[in-house]
Amino acid sequence: MASPPLVELRGITQEYTTGRRVHVAVEAVHLQVREGEFMALLGPSGCGKSTLLRIITGLQVPSRGEVVYRGAPFSGVNPHATIVFQTFALFPWLTVQENVELALKARGVPPKLRTLRAVELLDRVGLDGFETAYPRELSGGMRQKVGFARAMAVEPELLCLDEPFSALDVLSAGALRGELLELWLGGKIPTRAILLVTHNIEEAVLMADRLLVMATEPGRVAAEITVDLPHPRDHKAAAFTALVDRVYATLAGQTREEPEELGSAPGEPGRTRRLPHVAIADLSGLLEHLSAAPGDRADLYQLAADLKLDADHLIELTESSELFGFATIRDGAITLTSLGETFAEASILARKEIFATRMRRLPLVRWLVAMLGAAERRSLRHDVVLAALELEFPPEEAARQLDALVNWGRYAEILAYDQSTTAIYLESRAA
Ligand code: ADP
C-alpha cells in the first residue's frame, strides 16, 4: 500500500497579473509527495515547476487551491520544508562551518551544540577538513555541498531541490548526486521525502521513485511515471535507457490536431500560441539530420544525444518542426513529413518560400501581418508591437515572441526591420 502523503496540493491554480493581463502559470494541479518517497518534477521551462515548489513550501500563496501537510490544511511558510537552489547563497565573509552554524542558530540550537552539529553535517556531505575554508576557496561542487549541509541543518521533513546540480560541472554533479542518494537511501538524514525539480531526465530517472511530467500553457501535470528500478541504478542498463526514452516521449508529447496546435491570434477567443524559441539555423539543422537518418526518423532520446541538445531545446525544436508541418512526433520518435523532406533538400531560396507559406498560417503571424497592413506606411514601431504582445504574454516572453517574429519574418522575407528607426514593416510582396 502507498504511504500516506506528506504534502499534498489540491486544485492549485496560480495566476500572475502583469498590467491588465492575467497569465495562468499553473492550473488545477493535484499532486502528492508521499512519506519515504523521492519524487521528481520534470517539464519544459515555464511550466510552473518553481512556482509549485514555492507554493509547496509556503513561500507563495496560490490564487486557488489548498496545500495540505500531514493531512491538515497548511498556510504560511512551512517550517518542515527547505529548498536547495541551483546556486546556494553562502555568506562570503563566514567560513564554511560558520555558514552552517548560522542555519542552526536560526533554529535556536545553543552555541556549543551548533559547533558539534555543524562539524558533523559537513563531515556527512564529505567536507571534512574544509570547516575553516571560506566559500571563495571552494569549487562550485563543494559550495553546493555546504548548501546541502545548511539545508540539512534544519532537519527538514521535506527537502525540496530546485535544479541543485545544474550549475555544477559533470563530475561534481555526479559525485554530489551519489552522496545525496547515499544519505537518503541509507536513512542518514531525518528527511521524510525529497522533491527534486530538474531539467535533466537521466538525473530524475537515476534518483527518483516517481516522476511527474508537466506540460505548459497552462502549466499542469501531464503524466506520472513510476521508476521501478533498484538502487544503485546503472544508466547504461537497458531498463534504464528504456525509461529515459519513455520520459522523453512523454515530455515531447504527440502530434496534436492542427487547430489545437496552431492556437488562436491575439484578440480572438482561445489561447494565443507562443512561438517556440528556435533559431532557423537550428531548425534547418534538425531537418537535415533527420533527412539523412534511416527512414527519415529518429528516436528523441538518441537525437538529444547526437545533437547534444538539452531536453528544453529539443522540445522547442521538435515543437517548431511540428508547428510548421515538417515533422510528426509519435511514441518517442520524430519523423519527417514529405514537406520536411522537401525543405531539407531544397535550395536556400526554395526553403525561404516554403518557410514563408508555412509561417503565414500561424495565428500570431497573421495577426502581425494584418496589423502592419492596416498601419500607415505598412509599418509599426518595435515598442508599439511589443506593447500589443505584452497584453498576451508576460513581458519577457513578449520580447522573445517579437524577436522570433522578426527573425523568422526576415528570413521568410515577409517582414523587414529598420534598426535606426526600430520600425517593423511588411515587405512589398507580403500583402
Ligand atoms: P519553471 O520553473 O517551470 O520554469 P516558473 O514557475 O518559473 O516555471 O514560471 C511559470 C510561468 O509563470 C512562466 O510563464 C513565468 O513567466 C510565469 N511567472 C513566474 N513567476 C512570475 C511572477 N512573479 N510574475 C509573473 N509571471 C511569473
XYZ file of C-alpha atoms and ligand atoms in Angstrom:
458
model
C 0.000 0.000 0.000
C 1.228 3.501 -0.750
C 2.458 5.523 2.250
C 0.387 8.492 3.393
C 1.110 11.782 1.680
C 3.494 14.107 3.487
C 2.405 17.055 1.433
C -0.427 17.390 -0.992
C -1.518 20.050 -3.456
C -5.229 20.142 -4.173
C -6.527 22.028 -7.144
C -3.719 24.560 -7.184
C -4.044 27.361 -9.694
C -1.575 30.214 -9.850
C -2.266 33.321 -11.848
C 0.177 36.165 -12.298
C -1.094 39.593 -13.185
C 1.066 41.998 -15.118
C -0.725 45.186 -16.053
C -4.151 44.184 -17.330
C -3.074 40.749 -18.382
C -3.730 37.692 -16.247
C -1.449 34.799 -17.008
C -2.365 31.340 -15.751
C 1.004 29.860 -14.771
C -0.331 26.595 -13.353
C -3.878 25.309 -13.467
C -5.721 22.802 -11.298
C -2.660 20.909 -10.144
C -3.160 17.952 -7.837
C -0.126 16.188 -6.528
C 1.102 14.250 -3.555
C 4.554 13.658 -2.201
C 4.352 10.576 -0.012
C 6.402 9.667 3.027
C 9.587 7.850 2.134
C 9.354 8.982 -1.447
C 11.835 10.695 -3.741
C 9.788 12.476 -6.340
C 10.971 14.425 -9.367
C 9.153 17.147 -11.223
C 10.080 17.490 -14.886
C 8.875 19.749 -17.632
C 9.800 22.442 -20.110
C 10.812 25.912 -18.930
C 7.894 27.987 -17.840
C 5.583 25.073 -16.991
C 5.477 26.222 -13.388
C 7.913 23.948 -11.565
C 9.425 26.713 -9.447
C 6.001 28.152 -8.820
C 4.803 24.808 -7.432
C 7.911 24.476 -5.294
C 7.312 27.897 -3.762
C 3.686 27.006 -3.115
C 4.539 23.628 -1.567
C 6.982 25.237 0.848
C 4.603 28.078 1.633
C 6.804 30.826 0.191
C 3.922 31.765 -2.056
C 0.151 31.686 -1.613
C -1.633 30.244 -4.661
C -4.530 32.021 -6.359
C -6.719 28.980 -5.737
C -6.437 25.586 -4.139
C -5.167 24.069 -0.963
C -1.831 22.917 0.437
C -2.227 20.003 2.832
C 0.624 18.972 5.111
C 0.374 15.706 7.075
C -3.353 15.633 6.399
C -4.136 19.163 7.574
C -4.568 22.335 5.510
C -1.483 24.454 5.787
C -0.773 28.105 5.271
C 2.297 30.238 5.804
C 5.910 29.241 5.384
C 6.312 25.559 6.132
C 8.983 25.159 8.852
C 9.333 21.453 7.994
C 10.420 22.136 4.421
C 13.611 23.530 2.924
C 14.630 24.387 -0.609
C 18.121 23.967 -2.023
C 18.526 26.226 -5.035
C 20.710 25.972 -8.106
C 23.283 28.247 -6.591
C 23.282 28.386 -2.904
C 23.887 31.796 -1.437
C 26.640 31.415 1.132
C 27.868 34.319 3.176
C 31.321 35.044 1.738
C 32.660 36.553 4.961
C 31.799 33.454 7.009
C 33.732 30.190 6.965
C 32.105 27.003 5.753
C 31.410 25.958 9.317
C 30.039 29.358 10.310
C 27.715 29.283 7.328
C 26.212 26.038 8.574
C 26.170 27.210 12.183
C 24.123 30.199 11.142
C 21.322 27.922 9.965
C 21.459 26.097 13.307
C 21.400 29.391 15.182
C 18.278 30.385 13.276
C 16.724 27.160 14.568
C 17.568 28.096 18.130
C 20.278 25.477 18.671
C 22.574 26.555 21.571
C 26.146 27.653 20.612
C 28.061 24.581 21.848
C 25.747 22.154 20.118
C 25.898 24.264 16.966
C 29.600 23.664 16.540
C 29.257 19.939 17.055
C 26.329 19.629 14.692
C 27.935 21.784 12.003
C 31.123 19.707 12.022
C 29.094 16.525 11.882
C 26.940 17.779 8.987
C 29.973 18.881 6.996
C 31.524 15.510 7.567
C 28.356 13.865 6.282
C 28.431 15.735 2.982
C 32.124 14.949 2.554
C 33.576 18.331 3.548
C 35.630 17.048 6.435
C 38.755 19.228 6.688
C 37.205 22.262 4.990
C 35.472 23.703 8.056
C 37.637 26.804 8.233
C 37.746 27.494 4.494
C 35.895 30.459 3.021
C 33.367 29.946 0.221
C 35.670 31.577 -2.350
C 38.279 28.904 -1.668
C 35.887 26.123 -2.638
C 34.904 24.684 -6.000
C 31.292 25.029 -7.194
C 30.593 21.447 -6.182
C 31.947 21.981 -2.687
C 29.967 25.189 -2.245
C 26.833 23.316 -3.224
C 27.698 20.693 -0.611
C 27.799 23.441 2.003
C 24.360 24.383 0.694
C 23.151 20.837 1.283
C 24.695 20.779 4.743
C 22.948 24.027 5.582
C 19.639 22.714 4.269
C 20.036 19.551 6.318
C 20.944 21.528 9.428
C 17.294 22.413 9.767
C 16.443 18.687 9.511
C 13.656 19.248 7.038
C 10.978 16.590 6.731
C 10.537 17.699 3.166
C 13.684 18.506 1.221
C 12.993 20.412 -1.981
C 15.735 20.667 -4.562
C 15.413 23.222 -7.356
C 17.884 22.225 -10.084
C 20.558 21.724 -7.437
C 23.092 20.072 -9.736
C 22.624 22.055 -12.911
C 25.224 24.735 -12.207
C 27.911 22.146 -11.465
C 30.375 20.508 -13.797
C 29.575 16.917 -14.808
C 31.944 15.288 -12.324
C 30.912 17.323 -9.286
C 27.244 16.883 -10.154
C 27.686 13.135 -10.406
C 29.555 12.930 -7.117
C 27.041 15.076 -5.275
C 24.095 13.074 -6.626
C 25.753 9.915 -5.377
C 26.359 11.386 -1.954
C 22.822 12.647 -1.610
C 21.432 9.256 -2.634
C 23.644 7.543 -0.108
C 22.431 9.812 2.693
C 18.830 9.368 1.643
C 18.778 5.641 0.944
C 20.935 4.888 3.975
C 18.483 6.730 6.223
C 21.303 9.008 7.389
C 19.137 12.129 7.275
C 15.832 12.657 9.032
C 14.217 13.813 5.787
C 10.921 12.036 5.083
C 10.544 12.966 1.420
C 12.508 14.635 -1.347
C 11.076 16.652 -4.183
C 13.525 17.350 -6.990
C 12.866 19.832 -9.760
C 15.063 19.153 -12.743
C 15.531 19.543 -16.480
C 17.755 16.550 -16.567
C 15.808 13.417 -17.459
C 18.614 10.984 -16.679
C 19.128 12.619 -13.318
C 15.450 12.174 -12.482
C 15.468 8.524 -13.544
C 18.692 7.932 -11.631
C 17.403 9.299 -8.348
C 13.630 9.394 -8.083
C 10.966 6.800 -7.307
C 8.281 8.650 -9.192
C 8.326 11.308 -11.894
C 5.673 13.875 -12.601
C 5.939 15.247 -16.106
C 4.458 18.694 -16.538
C 3.190 20.364 -19.671
C 2.953 24.041 -20.359
C 0.325 26.647 -21.297
C -1.144 26.321 -18.828
C 1.289 24.537 -16.513
C -0.238 21.233 -15.468
C 0.692 17.675 -14.595
C 0.586 15.716 -17.843
C 1.823 12.306 -16.801
C 3.123 10.250 -13.931
C 5.829 7.648 -14.344
C 6.961 5.213 -11.672
C 10.643 4.336 -11.611
C 10.725 0.729 -10.560
C 14.468 0.197 -10.766
C 16.530 -0.957 -7.787
C 19.401 1.202 -6.496
C 22.189 1.645 -7.400
C 20.879 2.334 -10.882
C 23.030 1.744 -13.892
C 22.478 4.425 -16.510
C 23.677 2.069 -19.220
C 21.245 -0.747 -18.363
C 18.554 -1.434 -20.959
C 15.715 -0.899 -18.472
C 17.204 2.480 -17.531
C 17.577 3.780 -21.078
C 14.125 2.449 -21.974
C 12.661 4.509 -19.169
C 14.638 7.615 -20.131
C 13.313 7.109 -23.616
C 9.767 6.941 -22.320
C 10.179 10.158 -20.369
C 11.466 11.932 -23.479
C 8.455 10.643 -25.369
C 6.090 11.867 -22.673
C 7.753 15.271 -22.483
C 7.698 15.825 -26.203
C 4.144 14.527 -26.395
C 2.430 13.538 -29.553
C 1.428 15.496 -32.619
C -1.802 17.306 -31.886
C -4.697 18.213 -34.147
C -3.773 21.184 -36.299
C -6.255 23.761 -34.911
C -5.115 22.947 -31.390
C -1.501 23.068 -32.467
C -1.867 26.490 -34.045
C -3.921 28.144 -31.306
C -5.614 31.470 -31.927
C -4.469 35.004 -32.696
C -4.383 37.821 -30.114
C -7.840 39.208 -29.604
C -9.512 36.005 -30.810
C -11.145 33.618 -28.379
C -8.891 30.818 -27.194
C -5.288 30.658 -26.253
C -2.657 32.587 -28.162
C 0.001 30.135 -29.025
C 3.523 31.112 -28.149
C 6.094 30.594 -30.888
C 8.784 28.131 -29.913
C 12.150 29.694 -29.147
C 14.253 28.414 -32.005
C 16.714 29.770 -34.499
C 16.042 28.900 -38.135
C 19.570 27.535 -38.448
C 18.901 25.029 -35.657
C 15.575 24.008 -37.152
C 17.198 23.506 -40.560
C 19.971 21.535 -38.890
C 17.454 19.205 -37.269
C 15.570 18.627 -40.526
C 18.809 17.920 -42.379
C 19.885 15.499 -39.688
C 16.557 13.660 -39.924
C 16.625 13.562 -43.686
C 19.989 11.806 -43.512
C 18.696 9.285 -40.964
C 17.285 5.888 -41.976
C 13.531 6.160 -42.582
C 13.721 9.944 -42.046
C 13.141 9.320 -38.376
C 14.982 9.402 -35.084
C 14.411 8.437 -31.534
C 14.060 11.636 -29.471
C 16.422 10.352 -26.832
C 19.033 9.457 -29.427
C 18.524 12.786 -31.159
C 19.206 14.696 -27.961
C 22.438 12.745 -27.538
C 23.526 13.046 -31.194
C 22.843 16.771 -31.481
C 23.942 17.438 -27.881
C 20.667 19.140 -27.048
C 19.240 19.545 -23.589
C 15.645 18.463 -23.106
C 14.337 22.021 -23.246
C 15.991 22.853 -26.528
C 14.981 19.524 -28.014
C 11.352 20.144 -27.136
C 11.382 23.638 -28.625
C 12.884 22.257 -31.819
C 10.525 19.316 -32.176
C 7.602 21.593 -31.359
C 8.551 24.032 -34.085
C 9.058 21.310 -36.675
C 5.551 20.116 -35.870
C 4.142 23.608 -35.940
C 5.439 24.053 -39.465
C 4.266 20.608 -40.519
C 7.841 19.479 -41.142
C 7.690 16.504 -38.795
C 5.385 14.436 -36.627
C 6.036 13.051 -33.193
C 4.785 9.730 -32.003
C 5.923 7.194 -29.425
C 9.158 8.943 -28.603
C 10.281 9.329 -32.187
C 10.220 12.173 -34.648
C 9.617 11.527 -38.344
C 9.959 13.961 -41.241
C 6.857 14.654 -43.284
C 7.245 14.906 -47.044
C 7.192 18.678 -46.643
C 10.010 18.432 -44.123
C 11.921 16.220 -46.511
C 11.413 18.736 -49.322
C 12.581 21.557 -47.087
C 15.703 19.679 -46.023
C 16.664 19.053 -49.626
C 15.661 22.438 -51.053
C 17.879 25.332 -52.116
C 18.109 28.378 -49.869
C 15.554 30.296 -51.922
C 13.102 27.426 -52.079
C 13.460 26.972 -48.324
C 12.526 30.589 -47.771
C 9.424 30.114 -49.924
C 8.322 27.019 -48.036
C 9.028 28.661 -44.708
C 7.090 31.790 -45.678
C 3.995 29.812 -46.714
C 4.032 27.771 -43.553
C 4.753 30.766 -41.349
C 1.776 32.692 -42.674
C -0.566 30.024 -41.279
C 0.449 30.856 -37.735
C -2.175 32.985 -35.974
C 0.411 35.250 -34.405
C 1.958 35.925 -37.808
C -1.453 36.518 -39.425
C -2.209 38.987 -36.658
C 1.041 40.911 -37.084
C 0.749 40.983 -40.876
C -2.833 42.300 -40.592
C -1.778 44.988 -38.109
C 1.120 46.110 -40.263
C -1.081 46.016 -43.366
C -3.531 48.392 -41.705
C -0.848 50.751 -40.413
C 0.399 53.884 -42.106
C 3.242 53.035 -44.492
C 2.617 49.408 -43.506
C 4.975 49.844 -40.633
C 4.882 49.947 -36.828
C 7.484 50.784 -34.273
C 9.033 47.909 -32.353
C 7.765 49.184 -28.979
C 4.213 49.502 -30.285
C 4.122 45.865 -31.363
C 5.808 44.869 -28.129
C 3.151 46.667 -26.093
C 0.450 44.788 -28.019
C 2.180 41.473 -27.352
C 2.509 42.309 -23.686
C -1.258 42.106 -23.456
C -0.892 38.419 -24.345
C 2.364 37.320 -22.764
C 4.479 38.219 -19.725
C 6.970 40.995 -20.642
C 9.987 38.750 -21.041
C 8.066 36.287 -23.179
C 6.534 39.112 -25.241
C 10.049 40.294 -26.117
C 11.095 36.781 -27.103
C 7.979 36.359 -29.221
C 8.691 39.591 -31.039
C 12.291 38.528 -31.615
C 11.080 35.257 -33.100
C 8.501 37.013 -35.272
C 11.045 39.480 -36.619
C 13.816 36.923 -37.125
C 11.581 34.369 -38.794
C 9.775 37.076 -40.752
C 13.031 38.478 -42.103
C 14.225 35.024 -43.081
C 10.939 34.353 -44.874
C 11.106 37.833 -46.402
C 7.664 38.671 -45.047
C 8.936 41.395 -42.720
C 11.783 43.835 -42.637
C 13.255 45.684 -39.725
C 14.925 49.064 -39.763
C 17.308 49.233 -36.853
C 17.774 53.010 -36.945
C 14.053 53.794 -36.635
C 13.120 50.484 -34.924
C 10.353 50.146 -37.499
C 8.996 46.755 -38.420
C 7.404 46.771 -41.839
C 5.864 44.465 -44.379
C 7.999 43.510 -47.330
C 6.462 44.834 -50.534
C 5.477 41.411 -51.825
C 3.959 40.413 -48.487
C 0.482 41.828 -48.831
P 9.523 26.846 -14.418
O 10.135 26.791 -13.066
O 8.878 25.555 -14.832
O 10.449 27.361 -15.489
P 8.017 29.099 -13.357
O 7.265 28.590 -12.178
O 9.256 29.861 -13.096
O 8.304 27.882 -14.358
O 7.064 30.011 -14.239
C 5.808 29.591 -14.745
C 5.196 30.718 -15.560
O 4.809 31.778 -14.709
C 6.123 31.326 -16.589
O 5.354 31.653 -17.732
C 6.654 32.569 -15.905
O 6.967 33.559 -16.868
C 5.479 32.979 -15.055
N 5.893 33.625 -13.794
C 6.639 33.066 -12.816
N 6.788 33.907 -11.780
C 6.138 35.046 -12.120
C 5.904 36.301 -11.471
N 6.374 36.551 -10.241
N 5.176 37.230 -12.143
C 4.678 36.999 -13.355
N 4.835 35.824 -14.019
C 5.560 34.861 -13.419
